PDB file of C-alpha atoms in Angstrom:
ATOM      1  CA  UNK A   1      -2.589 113.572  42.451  1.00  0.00           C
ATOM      2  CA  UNK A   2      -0.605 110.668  41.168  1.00  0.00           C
ATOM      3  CA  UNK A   3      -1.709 106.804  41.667  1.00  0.00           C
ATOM      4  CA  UNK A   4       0.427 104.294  42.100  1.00  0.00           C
ATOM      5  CA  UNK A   5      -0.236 100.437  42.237  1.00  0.00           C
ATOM      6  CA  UNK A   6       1.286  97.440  42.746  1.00  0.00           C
ATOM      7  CA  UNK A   7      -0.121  93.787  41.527  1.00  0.00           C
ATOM      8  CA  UNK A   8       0.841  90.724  43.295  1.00  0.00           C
ATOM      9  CA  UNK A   9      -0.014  86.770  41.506  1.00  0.00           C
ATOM     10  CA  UNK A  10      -1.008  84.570  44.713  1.00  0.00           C
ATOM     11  CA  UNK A  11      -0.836  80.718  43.901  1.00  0.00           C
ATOM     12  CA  UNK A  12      -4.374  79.320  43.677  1.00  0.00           C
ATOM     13  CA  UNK A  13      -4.357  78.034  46.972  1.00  0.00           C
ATOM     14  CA  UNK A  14      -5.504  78.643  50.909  1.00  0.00           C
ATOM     15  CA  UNK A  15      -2.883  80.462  52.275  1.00  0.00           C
ATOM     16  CA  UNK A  16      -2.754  83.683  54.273  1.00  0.00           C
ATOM     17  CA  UNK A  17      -1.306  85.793  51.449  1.00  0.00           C
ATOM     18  CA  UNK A  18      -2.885  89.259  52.259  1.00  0.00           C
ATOM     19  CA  UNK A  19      -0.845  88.972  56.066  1.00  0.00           C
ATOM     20  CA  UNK A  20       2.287  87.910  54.379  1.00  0.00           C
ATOM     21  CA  UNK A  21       1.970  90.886  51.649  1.00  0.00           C
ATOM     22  CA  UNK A  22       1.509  93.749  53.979  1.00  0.00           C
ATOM     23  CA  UNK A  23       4.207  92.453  56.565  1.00  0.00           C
ATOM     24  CA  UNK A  24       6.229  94.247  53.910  1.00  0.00           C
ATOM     25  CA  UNK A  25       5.298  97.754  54.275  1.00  0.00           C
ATOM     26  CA  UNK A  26       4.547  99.893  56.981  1.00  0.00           C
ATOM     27  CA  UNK A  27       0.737  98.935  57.035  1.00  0.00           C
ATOM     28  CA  UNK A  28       0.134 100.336  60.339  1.00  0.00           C
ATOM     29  CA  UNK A  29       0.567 104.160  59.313  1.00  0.00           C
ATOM     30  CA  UNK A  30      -2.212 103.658  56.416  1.00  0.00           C
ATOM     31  CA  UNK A  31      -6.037 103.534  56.839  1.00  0.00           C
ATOM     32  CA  UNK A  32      -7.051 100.937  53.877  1.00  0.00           C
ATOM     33  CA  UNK A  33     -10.101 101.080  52.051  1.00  0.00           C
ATOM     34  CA  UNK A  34     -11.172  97.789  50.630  1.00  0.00           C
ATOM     35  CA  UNK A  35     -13.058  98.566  47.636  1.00  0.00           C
ATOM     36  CA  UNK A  36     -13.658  95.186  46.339  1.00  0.00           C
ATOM     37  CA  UNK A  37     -12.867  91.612  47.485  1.00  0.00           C
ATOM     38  CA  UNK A  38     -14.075  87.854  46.701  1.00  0.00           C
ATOM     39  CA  UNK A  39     -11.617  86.703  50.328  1.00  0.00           C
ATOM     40  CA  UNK A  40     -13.816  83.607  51.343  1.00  0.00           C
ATOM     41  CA  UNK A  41     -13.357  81.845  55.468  1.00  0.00           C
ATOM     42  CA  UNK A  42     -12.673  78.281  55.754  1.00  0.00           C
ATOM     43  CA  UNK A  43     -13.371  76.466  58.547  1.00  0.00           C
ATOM     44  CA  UNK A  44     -11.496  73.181  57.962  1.00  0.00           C
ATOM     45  CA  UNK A  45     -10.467  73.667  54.569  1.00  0.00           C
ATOM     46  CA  UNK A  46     -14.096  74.284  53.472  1.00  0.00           C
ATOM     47  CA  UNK A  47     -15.399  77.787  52.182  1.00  0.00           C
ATOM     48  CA  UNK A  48     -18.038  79.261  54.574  1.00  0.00           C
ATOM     49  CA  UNK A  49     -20.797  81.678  53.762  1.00  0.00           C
ATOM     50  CA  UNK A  50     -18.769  84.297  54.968  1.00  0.00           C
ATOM     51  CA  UNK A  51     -16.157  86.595  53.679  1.00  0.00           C
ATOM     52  CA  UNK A  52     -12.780  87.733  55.263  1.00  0.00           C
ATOM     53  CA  UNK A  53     -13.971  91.438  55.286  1.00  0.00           C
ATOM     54  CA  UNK A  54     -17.373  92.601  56.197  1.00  0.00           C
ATOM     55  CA  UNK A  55     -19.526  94.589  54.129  1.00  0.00           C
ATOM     56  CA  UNK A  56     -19.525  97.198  56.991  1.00  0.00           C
ATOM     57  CA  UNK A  57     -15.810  97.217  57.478  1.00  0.00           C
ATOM     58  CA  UNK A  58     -15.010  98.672  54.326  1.00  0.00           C
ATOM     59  CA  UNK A  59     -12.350 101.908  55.754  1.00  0.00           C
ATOM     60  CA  UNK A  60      -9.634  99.922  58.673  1.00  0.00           C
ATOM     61  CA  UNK A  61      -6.893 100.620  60.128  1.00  0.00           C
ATOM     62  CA  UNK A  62      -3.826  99.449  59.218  1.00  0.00           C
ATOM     63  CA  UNK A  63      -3.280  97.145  62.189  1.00  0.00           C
ATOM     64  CA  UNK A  64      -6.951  95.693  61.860  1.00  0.00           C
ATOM     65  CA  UNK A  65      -6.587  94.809  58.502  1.00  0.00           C
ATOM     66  CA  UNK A  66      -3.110  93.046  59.419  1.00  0.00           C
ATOM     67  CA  UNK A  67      -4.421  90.833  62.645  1.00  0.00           C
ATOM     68  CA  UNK A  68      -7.952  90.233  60.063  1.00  0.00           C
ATOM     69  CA  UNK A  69      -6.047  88.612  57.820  1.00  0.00           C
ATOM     70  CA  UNK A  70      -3.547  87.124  59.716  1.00  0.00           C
ATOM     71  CA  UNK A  71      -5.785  85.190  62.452  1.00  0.00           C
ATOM     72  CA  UNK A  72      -8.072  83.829  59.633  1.00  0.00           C
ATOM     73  CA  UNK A  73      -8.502  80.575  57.421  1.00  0.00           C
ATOM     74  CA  UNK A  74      -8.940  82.238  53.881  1.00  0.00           C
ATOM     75  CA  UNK A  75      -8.903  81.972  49.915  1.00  0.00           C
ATOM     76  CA  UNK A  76      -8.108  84.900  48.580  1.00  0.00           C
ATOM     77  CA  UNK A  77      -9.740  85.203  44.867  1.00  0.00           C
ATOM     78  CA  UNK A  78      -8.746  88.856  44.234  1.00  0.00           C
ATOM     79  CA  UNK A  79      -8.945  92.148  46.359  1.00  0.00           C
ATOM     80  CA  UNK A  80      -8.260  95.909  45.654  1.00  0.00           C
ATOM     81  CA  UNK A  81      -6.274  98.077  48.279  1.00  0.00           C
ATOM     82  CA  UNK A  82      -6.550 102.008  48.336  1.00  0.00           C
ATOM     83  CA  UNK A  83      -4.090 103.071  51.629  1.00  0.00           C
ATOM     84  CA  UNK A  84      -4.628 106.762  52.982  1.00  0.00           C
ATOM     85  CA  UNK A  85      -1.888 108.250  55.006  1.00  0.00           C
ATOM     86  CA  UNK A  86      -3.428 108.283  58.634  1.00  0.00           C
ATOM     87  CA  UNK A  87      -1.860 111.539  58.875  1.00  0.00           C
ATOM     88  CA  UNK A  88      -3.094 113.153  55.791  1.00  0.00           C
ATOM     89  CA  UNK A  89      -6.887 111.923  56.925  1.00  0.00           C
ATOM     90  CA  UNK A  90      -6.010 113.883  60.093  1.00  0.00           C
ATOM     91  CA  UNK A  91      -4.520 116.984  58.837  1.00  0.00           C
ATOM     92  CA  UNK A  92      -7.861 116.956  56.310  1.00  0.00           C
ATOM     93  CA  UNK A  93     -10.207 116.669  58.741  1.00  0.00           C
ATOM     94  CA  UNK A  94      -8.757 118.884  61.242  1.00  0.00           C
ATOM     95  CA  UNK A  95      -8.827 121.692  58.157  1.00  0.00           C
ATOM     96  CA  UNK A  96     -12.675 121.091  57.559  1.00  0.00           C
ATOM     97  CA  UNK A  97     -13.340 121.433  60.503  1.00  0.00           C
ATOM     98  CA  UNK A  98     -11.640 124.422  61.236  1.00  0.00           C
ATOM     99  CA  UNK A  99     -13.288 125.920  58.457  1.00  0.00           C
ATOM    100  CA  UNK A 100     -16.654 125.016  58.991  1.00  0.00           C
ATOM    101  CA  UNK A 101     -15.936 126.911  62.485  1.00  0.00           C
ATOM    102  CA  UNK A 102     -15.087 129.715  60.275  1.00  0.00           C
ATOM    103  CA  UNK A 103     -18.270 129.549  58.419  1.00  0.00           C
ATOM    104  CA  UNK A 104     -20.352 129.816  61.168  1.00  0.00           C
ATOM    105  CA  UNK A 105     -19.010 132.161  62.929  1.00  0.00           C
ATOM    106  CA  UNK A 106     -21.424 134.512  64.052  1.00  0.00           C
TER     107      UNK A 106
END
């Protein structure tokens, strides 16, 4: 399997940059896995102690990640994006499952 990636340069500013990157692609047919961020809240222009993504929401859909990002204050220091087909995760897990029926069949 082939990789592909694509770098973006954000100004170094608050801004809701994430939103206004994935507006541009189809992000609702992808399941994203964050695999590392530094995406700190404001509240009133000042950083929080929390981040834009949770350490438990690490796998979202598409249109979770979108509305995330778009509804929130943020400063984005870097972040790295895998995106899964939604319907290659379903076609996968469908064909495990159907063969650990197969395996225990009795």
């Amino acid at each position: 399997m082939n990789n592909m990636g694509v770098c973006f340069e954000i100004p170094n500013s608050y801004g809701s940059y994430l939103s206004e990157i994935l507006e541009h692609i189809p992000f609702e047919e992808f399941q994203w896995l964050i695999n590392s961020d530094e995406i700190h809240l404001l509240d009133n222009n000042e950083f929080t102690n929390e981040f834009l993504v949770k350490e438990e929401d690490r796998i979202l859909p598409g249109d979770r990640l979108y509305n995330t990002a778009k509804s929130n204050a943020y400063y984005m220091v870097f972040v790295t994006l895998r995106a899964f087909l939604k319907v290659i995760i379903a076609v996968t897990f469908v064909q495990a499952v159907l063969q650990i029926k197969e395996a225990y069949k009795s």
